[in-house]
């Protein structure tokens, strides 16, 4: 009920100001279908109403919002743009157009549109939220957080701002605050699969895997074909050492989106952690075929090759990863490991030394060098590196 009341207000209230004294029978039918939760049928009906009356602002407003709800962002942008121009920039059409623009990689256009309007009008919670969303897509997290917070100051019960701010807080590592915002969102609207997925991410980052899994399950219950939640649940099952369930979810994710590399990458990881290295190789090969310049993909394939004692292939992948990122500690670690396995002892020591200049607190490099020293009988140097590795590892929270 909370969702219905909130969405009805946002969907139709502004549009009624432009409607005829009595809306047409088709428009009434479209409204009734929406209230029944039949959004697809409502869209079809409002499209017929717009054919009947191409200038109906009520139908344009309803269609724009319904398209947004159904993630038909280009259609939402197109119809809202028409209403925006017909009304000389009415705010309800501007909001829909701006929201859609953000989703179709026109965030700067959305921001400019809202800023132009605010030169002569006072901001309200929705416009502040749109600005936050635009800054989010533009990568300015601080501005996004500022405007989400301002939106909530104007309307403390506006769910979407809690969702946006919660996700951003998670992205910058402020997990307790993120959890608080997402809890609040779910208290206002408990039927949104995305909210449970976002909260699952927060729990995962907070090392609460059981809570993360529960939220992933809830997200999938609400939206059984929600790719992000399904794919992430596969990752969770991997960490929970439930390989069969991880593989089942990741196979289902691949079936939903066979052109996306991420599921193949995570499948390779699931098999790697289950020590089924041969099974992981075809999946990481597919991921690299789709995205040939992702350092993480070469890292995991390098590890698989190392476990399979294919050190020449591992060295080639480590070199590719280093070419893509010459500062990451993982690039140094894998390159040195492959070199050492191929009896390139001096080269491996040089790589570790360079890596420690850039990443002086990366304990795994000290552990690797300690093992190399010990293999060569340099126990004093090995003991010193082991001690340093333990000290650094003890500082990891």
Tab-separated table of C-alpha atoms in Angstrom:
chain	number	residue	atom	x	y	z
A	1	UNK	CA	0.000	0.000	0.000
A	2	UNK	CA	2.836	2.404	0.799
A	3	UNK	CA	4.285	1.888	-2.654
A	4	UNK	CA	0.927	2.401	-4.353
A	5	UNK	CA	0.143	5.630	-2.537
A	6	UNK	CA	3.605	7.100	-3.081
A	7	UNK	CA	3.802	6.157	-6.735
A	8	UNK	CA	0.276	7.275	-7.535
A	9	UNK	CA	1.061	10.714	-6.168
A	10	UNK	CA	4.245	10.991	-8.196
A	11	UNK	CA	2.717	9.449	-11.297
A	12	UNK	CA	-0.505	11.343	-11.728
A	13	UNK	CA	-0.707	14.390	-9.467
A	14	UNK	CA	1.312	16.726	-11.661
A	15	UNK	CA	-0.319	15.501	-14.833
A	16	UNK	CA	-3.831	16.224	-13.623
A	17	UNK	CA	-3.045	19.937	-13.692
A	18	UNK	CA	-2.792	19.697	-17.473
A	19	UNK	CA	-5.646	17.303	-18.075
A	20	UNK	CA	-9.043	18.019	-19.474
A	21	UNK	CA	-11.832	18.583	-16.908
A	22	UNK	CA	-12.899	15.017	-17.642
A	23	UNK	CA	-10.287	12.600	-18.833
A	24	UNK	CA	-11.203	10.324	-21.695
A	25	UNK	CA	-12.571	6.805	-21.132
A	26	UNK	CA	-9.294	5.350	-22.421
A	27	UNK	CA	-7.297	7.484	-20.001
A	28	UNK	CA	-9.537	6.423	-17.137
A	29	UNK	CA	-9.081	2.801	-18.194
A	30	UNK	CA	-5.299	3.268	-18.277
A	31	UNK	CA	-5.357	4.783	-14.800
A	32	UNK	CA	-7.459	1.897	-13.482
A	33	UNK	CA	-5.104	-0.659	-15.025
A	34	UNK	CA	-2.137	1.012	-13.383
A	35	UNK	CA	-3.866	0.928	-9.989
A	36	UNK	CA	-4.329	-2.814	-10.509
A	37	UNK	CA	-0.589	-3.208	-11.101
A	38	UNK	CA	-1.044	-3.981	-14.810
A	39	UNK	CA	1.608	-1.606	-16.121
A	40	UNK	CA	2.012	-3.204	-19.555
A	41	UNK	CA	-1.714	-3.042	-20.206
A	42	UNK	CA	-1.796	0.519	-18.882
A	43	UNK	CA	0.938	1.536	-21.315
A	44	UNK	CA	-0.954	-0.002	-24.238
A	45	UNK	CA	-4.129	1.810	-23.211
A	46	UNK	CA	-2.459	5.204	-22.800
A	47	UNK	CA	-0.779	4.792	-26.188
A	48	UNK	CA	-4.233	4.277	-27.714
A	49	UNK	CA	-5.476	7.333	-25.837
A	50	UNK	CA	-2.618	9.365	-27.272
A	51	UNK	CA	-3.505	8.249	-30.798
A	52	UNK	CA	-7.048	9.394	-30.076
A	53	UNK	CA	-5.799	12.738	-28.750
A	54	UNK	CA	-2.146	13.425	-29.718
A	55	UNK	CA	-2.072	16.577	-27.559
A	56	UNK	CA	-3.193	14.931	-24.318
A	57	UNK	CA	-0.764	16.001	-21.617
A	58	UNK	CA	-2.378	13.592	-19.183
A	59	UNK	CA	-1.528	10.605	-21.398
A	60	UNK	CA	1.985	11.901	-22.081
A	61	UNK	CA	2.638	12.355	-18.371
A	62	UNK	CA	1.264	8.918	-17.529
A	63	UNK	CA	3.208	7.213	-20.325
A	64	UNK	CA	6.464	8.915	-19.374
A	65	UNK	CA	6.203	7.683	-15.786
A	66	UNK	CA	5.038	4.224	-16.792
A	67	UNK	CA	7.943	3.881	-19.205
A	68	UNK	CA	10.295	4.834	-16.371
A	69	UNK	CA	8.749	2.172	-14.150
A	70	UNK	CA	9.227	-0.444	-16.893
A	71	UNK	CA	12.815	0.727	-17.561
A	72	UNK	CA	11.910	1.808	-21.102
A	73	UNK	CA	14.153	4.817	-20.663
A	74	UNK	CA	14.461	5.925	-24.283
A	75	UNK	CA	10.661	5.863	-24.689
A	76	UNK	CA	10.280	7.787	-21.419
A	77	UNK	CA	12.755	10.407	-22.618
A	78	UNK	CA	11.020	10.790	-25.976
A	79	UNK	CA	7.475	11.221	-24.632
A	80	UNK	CA	8.597	13.478	-21.769
A	81	UNK	CA	10.543	15.649	-24.198
A	82	UNK	CA	7.373	16.100	-26.251
A	83	UNK	CA	5.364	17.115	-23.189
A	84	UNK	CA	8.210	19.327	-21.969
A	85	UNK	CA	8.209	21.267	-25.230
A	86	UNK	CA	4.422	21.495	-25.476
A	87	UNK	CA	4.133	22.941	-21.970
A	88	UNK	CA	7.120	25.249	-22.212
A	89	UNK	CA	9.090	23.285	-19.634
A	90	UNK	CA	6.515	22.005	-17.128
A	91	UNK	CA	8.316	20.552	-14.074
A	92	UNK	CA	6.617	17.158	-14.138
A	93	UNK	CA	7.794	16.534	-17.700
A	94	UNK	CA	11.213	17.922	-16.867
A	95	UNK	CA	11.601	15.443	-13.997
A	96	UNK	CA	10.665	12.465	-16.165
A	97	UNK	CA	12.878	13.651	-19.001
A	98	UNK	CA	15.803	14.227	-16.631
A	99	UNK	CA	15.395	10.833	-14.938
A	100	UNK	CA	15.310	9.116	-18.310
A	101	UNK	CA	18.248	11.166	-19.599
A	102	UNK	CA	20.372	9.967	-16.665
A	103	UNK	CA	19.623	6.372	-17.638
A	104	UNK	CA	20.576	6.816	-21.299
A	105	UNK	CA	23.960	8.434	-20.671
A	106	UNK	CA	22.743	12.014	-20.833
A	107	UNK	CA	23.388	12.905	-17.200
A	108	UNK	CA	24.945	16.275	-18.037
A	109	UNK	CA	21.850	17.209	-20.062
A	110	UNK	CA	19.672	16.285	-17.080
A	111	UNK	CA	21.792	18.376	-14.735
A	112	UNK	CA	21.743	21.384	-17.059
A	113	UNK	CA	17.960	21.100	-17.458
A	114	UNK	CA	17.355	21.079	-13.714
A	115	UNK	CA	19.864	23.850	-13.036
A	116	UNK	CA	18.212	26.078	-15.652
A	117	UNK	CA	14.841	25.531	-14.016
A	118	UNK	CA	16.214	26.268	-10.551
A	119	UNK	CA	17.465	29.670	-11.671
A	120	UNK	CA	13.883	30.918	-11.353
A	121	UNK	CA	12.269	28.357	-9.031
A	122	UNK	CA	12.825	26.961	-5.563
A	123	UNK	CA	14.144	23.402	-5.414
A	124	UNK	CA	11.900	20.616	-4.157
A	125	UNK	CA	12.811	17.132	-2.980
A	126	UNK	CA	12.364	15.562	-6.420
A	127	UNK	CA	14.583	18.047	-8.245
A	128	UNK	CA	17.249	17.689	-5.559
A	129	UNK	CA	17.053	13.922	-5.976
A	130	UNK	CA	17.439	14.215	-9.751
A	131	UNK	CA	20.534	16.367	-9.265
A	132	UNK	CA	21.973	13.772	-6.909
A	133	UNK	CA	21.287	11.020	-9.448
A	134	UNK	CA	22.947	13.023	-12.233
A	135	UNK	CA	26.059	13.691	-10.160
A	136	UNK	CA	26.141	10.025	-9.260
A	137	UNK	CA	26.332	8.989	-12.919
A	138	UNK	CA	28.896	11.736	-13.594
A	139	UNK	CA	31.106	10.230	-10.895
A	140	UNK	CA	30.936	13.101	-8.413
A	141	UNK	CA	30.060	11.066	-5.327
A	142	UNK	CA	30.327	13.930	-2.864
A	143	UNK	CA	27.890	16.098	-4.803
A	144	UNK	CA	25.554	13.136	-5.204
A	145	UNK	CA	25.535	12.521	-1.453
A	146	UNK	CA	24.969	16.221	-0.797
A	147	UNK	CA	21.883	16.416	-3.013
A	148	UNK	CA	20.443	13.112	-1.820
A	149	UNK	CA	20.748	14.448	1.729
A	150	UNK	CA	19.127	17.741	0.758
A	151	UNK	CA	16.290	15.833	-0.899
A	152	UNK	CA	15.710	13.910	2.326
A	153	UNK	CA	15.840	17.091	4.366
A	154	UNK	CA	13.004	18.387	2.185
A	155	UNK	CA	11.080	15.093	2.349
A	156	UNK	CA	12.274	12.641	5.028
A	157	UNK	CA	9.978	9.911	3.703
A	158	UNK	CA	11.133	9.939	0.080
A	159	UNK	CA	12.302	6.341	-0.511
A	160	UNK	CA	14.386	6.817	-3.668
A	161	UNK	CA	16.796	9.234	-1.995
A	162	UNK	CA	17.514	6.695	0.746
A	163	UNK	CA	18.203	4.104	-1.949
A	164	UNK	CA	20.560	6.385	-3.888
A	165	UNK	CA	22.389	7.622	-0.818
A	166	UNK	CA	22.635	4.136	0.663
A	167	UNK	CA	24.257	2.776	-2.491
A	168	UNK	CA	26.743	5.662	-2.602
A	169	UNK	CA	27.619	5.281	1.079
A	170	UNK	CA	28.337	1.614	0.427
A	171	UNK	CA	30.556	2.520	-2.518
A	172	UNK	CA	32.747	4.733	-0.311
A	173	UNK	CA	32.934	2.209	2.518
A	174	UNK	CA	30.562	3.803	5.033
A	175	UNK	CA	28.728	0.578	5.675
A	176	UNK	CA	26.795	1.324	8.901
A	177	UNK	CA	25.355	4.509	7.398
A	178	UNK	CA	24.579	2.707	4.135
A	179	UNK	CA	22.774	-0.039	6.022
A	180	UNK	CA	20.737	2.523	7.940
A	181	UNK	CA	19.594	4.218	4.725
A	182	UNK	CA	18.690	0.955	3.019
A	183	UNK	CA	16.830	-0.260	6.100
A	184	UNK	CA	14.842	2.966	5.986
A	185	UNK	CA	14.081	2.526	2.310
A	186	UNK	CA	12.824	-1.011	2.875
A	187	UNK	CA	10.672	0.179	5.773
A	188	UNK	CA	9.003	2.590	3.339
A	189	UNK	CA	8.896	0.234	0.378
A	190	UNK	CA	9.476	-3.443	0.963
A	191	UNK	CA	8.786	-4.785	-2.520
A	192	UNK	CA	11.762	-3.491	-4.484
A	193	UNK	CA	14.249	-6.194	-5.494
A	194	UNK	CA	16.986	-3.613	-6.088
A	195	UNK	CA	16.892	-2.436	-2.470
A	196	UNK	CA	17.493	-5.945	-1.154
A	197	UNK	CA	20.291	-6.433	-3.676
A	198	UNK	CA	21.963	-3.186	-2.590
A	199	UNK	CA	21.619	-4.166	1.058
A	200	UNK	CA	23.092	-7.590	0.248
A	201	UNK	CA	26.150	-5.776	-1.118
A	202	UNK	CA	26.491	-3.808	2.116
A	203	UNK	CA	26.258	-6.982	4.189
A	204	UNK	CA	28.832	-8.637	1.918
A	205	UNK	CA	31.248	-5.735	2.298
A	206	UNK	CA	30.653	-5.907	6.062
A	207	UNK	CA	31.587	-9.628	6.020
A	208	UNK	CA	28.062	-10.720	6.975
A	209	UNK	CA	27.627	-13.365	4.291
A	210	UNK	CA	24.544	-15.012	5.789
A	211	UNK	CA	22.629	-11.715	5.858
A	212	UNK	CA	23.822	-10.955	2.327
A	213	UNK	CA	22.523	-14.313	1.127
A	214	UNK	CA	19.153	-13.765	2.810
A	215	UNK	CA	18.753	-10.423	1.033
A	216	UNK	CA	19.836	-11.922	-2.299
A	217	UNK	CA	17.200	-14.617	-1.860
A	218	UNK	CA	14.576	-11.957	-1.120
A	219	UNK	CA	15.639	-9.975	-4.177
A	220	UNK	CA	15.312	-13.089	-6.348
A	221	UNK	CA	11.937	-13.891	-4.802
A	222	UNK	CA	10.674	-10.462	-5.867
A	223	UNK	CA	12.346	-10.568	-9.278
A	224	UNK	CA	13.343	-14.108	-10.366
A	225	UNK	CA	15.203	-12.890	-13.458
A	226	UNK	CA	17.096	-10.074	-11.743
A	227	UNK	CA	20.532	-10.611	-13.269
A	228	UNK	CA	22.600	-8.620	-10.766
A	229	UNK	CA	21.125	-10.410	-7.742
A	230	UNK	CA	21.386	-13.822	-9.385
A	231	UNK	CA	24.972	-13.277	-10.455
A	232	UNK	CA	25.950	-11.905	-7.047
A	233	UNK	CA	24.323	-14.836	-5.267
A	234	UNK	CA	26.649	-17.068	-7.263
A	235	UNK	CA	29.584	-15.094	-5.844
A	236	UNK	CA	28.179	-15.459	-2.325
A	237	UNK	CA	27.815	-19.206	-2.710
A	238	UNK	CA	31.439	-19.311	-3.862
A	239	UNK	CA	32.571	-17.556	-0.679
A	240	UNK	CA	30.330	-19.824	1.381
A	241	UNK	CA	32.050	-22.832	-0.260
A	242	UNK	CA	28.769	-24.069	-1.744
A	243	UNK	CA	30.224	-24.671	-5.193
A	244	UNK	CA	27.287	-26.561	-6.695
A	245	UNK	CA	24.897	-23.719	-5.867
A	246	UNK	CA	27.398	-21.138	-7.113
A	247	UNK	CA	27.761	-22.931	-10.432
A	248	UNK	CA	23.987	-23.290	-10.794
A	249	UNK	CA	23.414	-19.558	-10.237
A	250	UNK	CA	26.252	-18.491	-12.493
A	251	UNK	CA	25.075	-20.820	-15.261
A	252	UNK	CA	21.618	-19.265	-14.927
A	253	UNK	CA	23.175	-15.793	-15.101
A	254	UNK	CA	25.085	-16.755	-18.245
A	255	UNK	CA	21.841	-18.008	-19.783
A	256	UNK	CA	20.204	-14.639	-19.031
A	257	UNK	CA	23.079	-12.571	-20.417
A	258	UNK	CA	25.488	-14.704	-22.470
A	259	UNK	CA	27.249	-11.647	-23.847
A	260	UNK	CA	28.390	-10.333	-20.452
A	261	UNK	CA	31.868	-11.327	-19.311
A	262	UNK	CA	31.357	-10.984	-15.574
A	263	UNK	CA	29.518	-14.292	-15.055
A	264	UNK	CA	32.211	-16.247	-16.895
A	265	UNK	CA	34.817	-14.521	-14.727
A	266	UNK	CA	33.007	-15.424	-11.522
A	267	UNK	CA	32.435	-18.979	-12.725
A	268	UNK	CA	36.182	-19.334	-13.211
A	269	UNK	CA	36.639	-18.071	-9.662
A	270	UNK	CA	34.097	-20.549	-8.283
A	271	UNK	CA	35.947	-23.446	-9.867
A	272	UNK	CA	39.303	-22.069	-8.766
A	273	UNK	CA	38.262	-21.850	-5.106
A	274	UNK	CA	36.858	-25.370	-5.407
A	275	UNK	CA	40.282	-26.456	-6.752
A	276	UNK	CA	38.743	-27.562	-10.044
A	277	UNK	CA	41.214	-25.586	-12.093
A	278	UNK	CA	40.689	-27.281	-15.457
A	279	UNK	CA	36.979	-26.490	-15.289
A	280	UNK	CA	37.687	-22.825	-14.643
A	281	UNK	CA	39.900	-22.240	-17.673
A	282	UNK	CA	37.212	-22.334	-20.418
A	283	UNK	CA	35.156	-19.746	-18.539
A	284	UNK	CA	37.976	-17.270	-18.003
A	285	UNK	CA	38.993	-17.761	-21.630
A	286	UNK	CA	35.456	-16.768	-22.641
A	287	UNK	CA	35.566	-13.724	-20.365
A	288	UNK	CA	38.833	-12.593	-21.957
A	289	UNK	CA	37.365	-13.183	-25.407
A	290	UNK	CA	34.551	-10.760	-24.532
A	291	UNK	CA	36.736	-8.200	-22.723
A	292	UNK	CA	40.363	-8.613	-23.808
A	293	UNK	CA	41.884	-5.855	-21.651
A	294	UNK	CA	40.688	-6.524	-18.097
A	295	UNK	CA	43.618	-6.997	-15.718
A	296	UNK	CA	41.439	-8.965	-13.253
A	297	UNK	CA	40.723	-11.550	-15.925
A	298	UNK	CA	44.420	-12.090	-16.590
A	299	UNK	CA	45.077	-12.291	-12.842
A	300	UNK	CA	42.630	-15.142	-12.366
A	301	UNK	CA	43.782	-17.000	-15.481
A	302	UNK	CA	47.373	-16.582	-14.338
A	303	UNK	CA	46.442	-18.142	-10.989
A	304	UNK	CA	44.697	-21.032	-12.708
A	305	UNK	CA	47.775	-21.655	-14.850
A	306	UNK	CA	50.001	-21.520	-11.756
A	307	UNK	CA	47.832	-24.088	-9.980
A	308	UNK	CA	47.987	-26.276	-13.096
A	309	UNK	CA	51.782	-25.870	-13.217
A	310	UNK	CA	51.541	-24.163	-16.617
A	311	UNK	CA	54.128	-21.576	-15.686
A	312	UNK	CA	54.982	-20.341	-19.169
A	313	UNK	CA	51.337	-19.505	-19.816
A	314	UNK	CA	51.096	-17.970	-16.333
A	315	UNK	CA	54.092	-15.746	-17.038
A	316	UNK	CA	52.528	-14.501	-20.280
A	317	UNK	CA	49.305	-13.575	-18.476
A	318	UNK	CA	51.204	-11.916	-15.616
A	319	UNK	CA	53.068	-9.791	-18.148
A	320	UNK	CA	49.788	-8.811	-19.816
A	321	UNK	CA	48.321	-7.826	-16.458
A	322	UNK	CA	51.421	-5.802	-15.638
A	323	UNK	CA	51.112	-3.976	-18.966
A	324	UNK	CA	47.530	-3.084	-18.050
A	325	UNK	CA	48.352	-2.012	-14.492
A	326	UNK	CA	51.990	-1.493	-13.533
A	327	UNK	CA	51.170	-0.399	-9.980
A	328	UNK	CA	48.822	-3.037	-8.615
A	329	UNK	CA	50.389	-5.335	-5.995
A	330	UNK	CA	48.664	-8.328	-7.597
A	331	UNK	CA	50.503	-7.702	-10.858
A	332	UNK	CA	53.855	-7.795	-9.053
A	333	UNK	CA	52.896	-10.826	-6.971
A	334	UNK	CA	51.816	-12.946	-9.923
A	335	UNK	CA	54.664	-11.889	-12.175
A	336	UNK	CA	57.261	-12.703	-9.513
A	337	UNK	CA	55.606	-16.045	-8.748
A	338	UNK	CA	55.593	-17.097	-12.398
A	339	UNK	CA	59.195	-15.985	-12.845
A	340	UNK	CA	60.354	-17.878	-9.777
A	341	UNK	CA	58.542	-21.044	-10.886
A	342	UNK	CA	60.475	-20.798	-14.149
A	343	UNK	CA	63.765	-20.483	-12.205
A	344	UNK	CA	64.077	-16.779	-12.976
A	345	UNK	CA	65.140	-16.116	-9.395
A	346	UNK	CA	66.961	-12.805	-9.816
A	347	UNK	CA	64.225	-11.382	-12.041
A	348	UNK	CA	61.577	-12.362	-9.491
A	349	UNK	CA	63.502	-10.628	-6.682
A	350	UNK	CA	63.761	-7.480	-8.785
A	351	UNK	CA	60.012	-7.506	-9.469
A	352	UNK	CA	59.237	-7.890	-5.756
A	353	UNK	CA	61.616	-5.051	-4.895
A	354	UNK	CA	59.870	-2.770	-7.420
A	355	UNK	CA	56.499	-3.859	-6.110
A	356	UNK	CA	57.412	-3.015	-2.523
A	357	UNK	CA	58.530	0.476	-3.525
A	358	UNK	CA	55.035	1.125	-4.860
A	359	UNK	CA	53.123	-1.067	-2.357
A	360	UNK	CA	55.248	-1.082	0.827
A	361	UNK	CA	52.452	-2.508	2.985
A	362	UNK	CA	51.484	-5.467	0.807
A	363	UNK	CA	52.343	-8.376	3.087
A	364	UNK	CA	51.966	-11.067	0.408
A	365	UNK	CA	55.011	-9.744	-1.421
A	366	UNK	CA	57.053	-10.194	1.764
A	367	UNK	CA	55.624	-13.699	2.199
A	368	UNK	CA	56.564	-14.630	-1.353
A	369	UNK	CA	60.075	-13.264	-0.993
A	370	UNK	CA	60.477	-15.060	2.342
A	371	UNK	CA	59.600	-18.352	0.657
A	372	UNK	CA	62.070	-17.639	-2.122
A	373	UNK	CA	64.837	-16.780	0.337
A	374	UNK	CA	64.151	-19.918	2.364
A	375	UNK	CA	64.227	-22.097	-0.747
A	376	UNK	CA	67.699	-20.716	-1.454
A	377	UNK	CA	68.882	-21.229	2.132
A	378	UNK	CA	68.845	-17.515	3.078
A	379	UNK	CA	67.061	-18.145	6.381
A	380	UNK	CA	67.984	-14.847	8.049
A	381	UNK	CA	66.488	-12.832	5.188
A	382	UNK	CA	63.518	-15.182	5.071
A	383	UNK	CA	62.867	-14.745	8.816
A	384	UNK	CA	63.006	-10.960	8.467
A	385	UNK	CA	60.464	-10.970	5.629
A	386	UNK	CA	58.210	-13.427	7.471
A	387	UNK	CA	58.207	-11.143	10.501
A	388	UNK	CA	57.429	-8.103	8.349
A	389	UNK	CA	54.584	-9.973	6.621
A	390	UNK	CA	53.073	-10.980	9.972
A	391	UNK	CA	53.274	-7.408	11.255
A	392	UNK	CA	51.563	-6.034	8.161
A	393	UNK	CA	48.930	-8.758	8.088
A	394	UNK	CA	48.123	-8.030	11.718
A	395	UNK	CA	47.238	-4.463	10.783
A	396	UNK	CA	44.585	-5.579	8.293
A	397	UNK	CA	41.109	-4.920	9.667
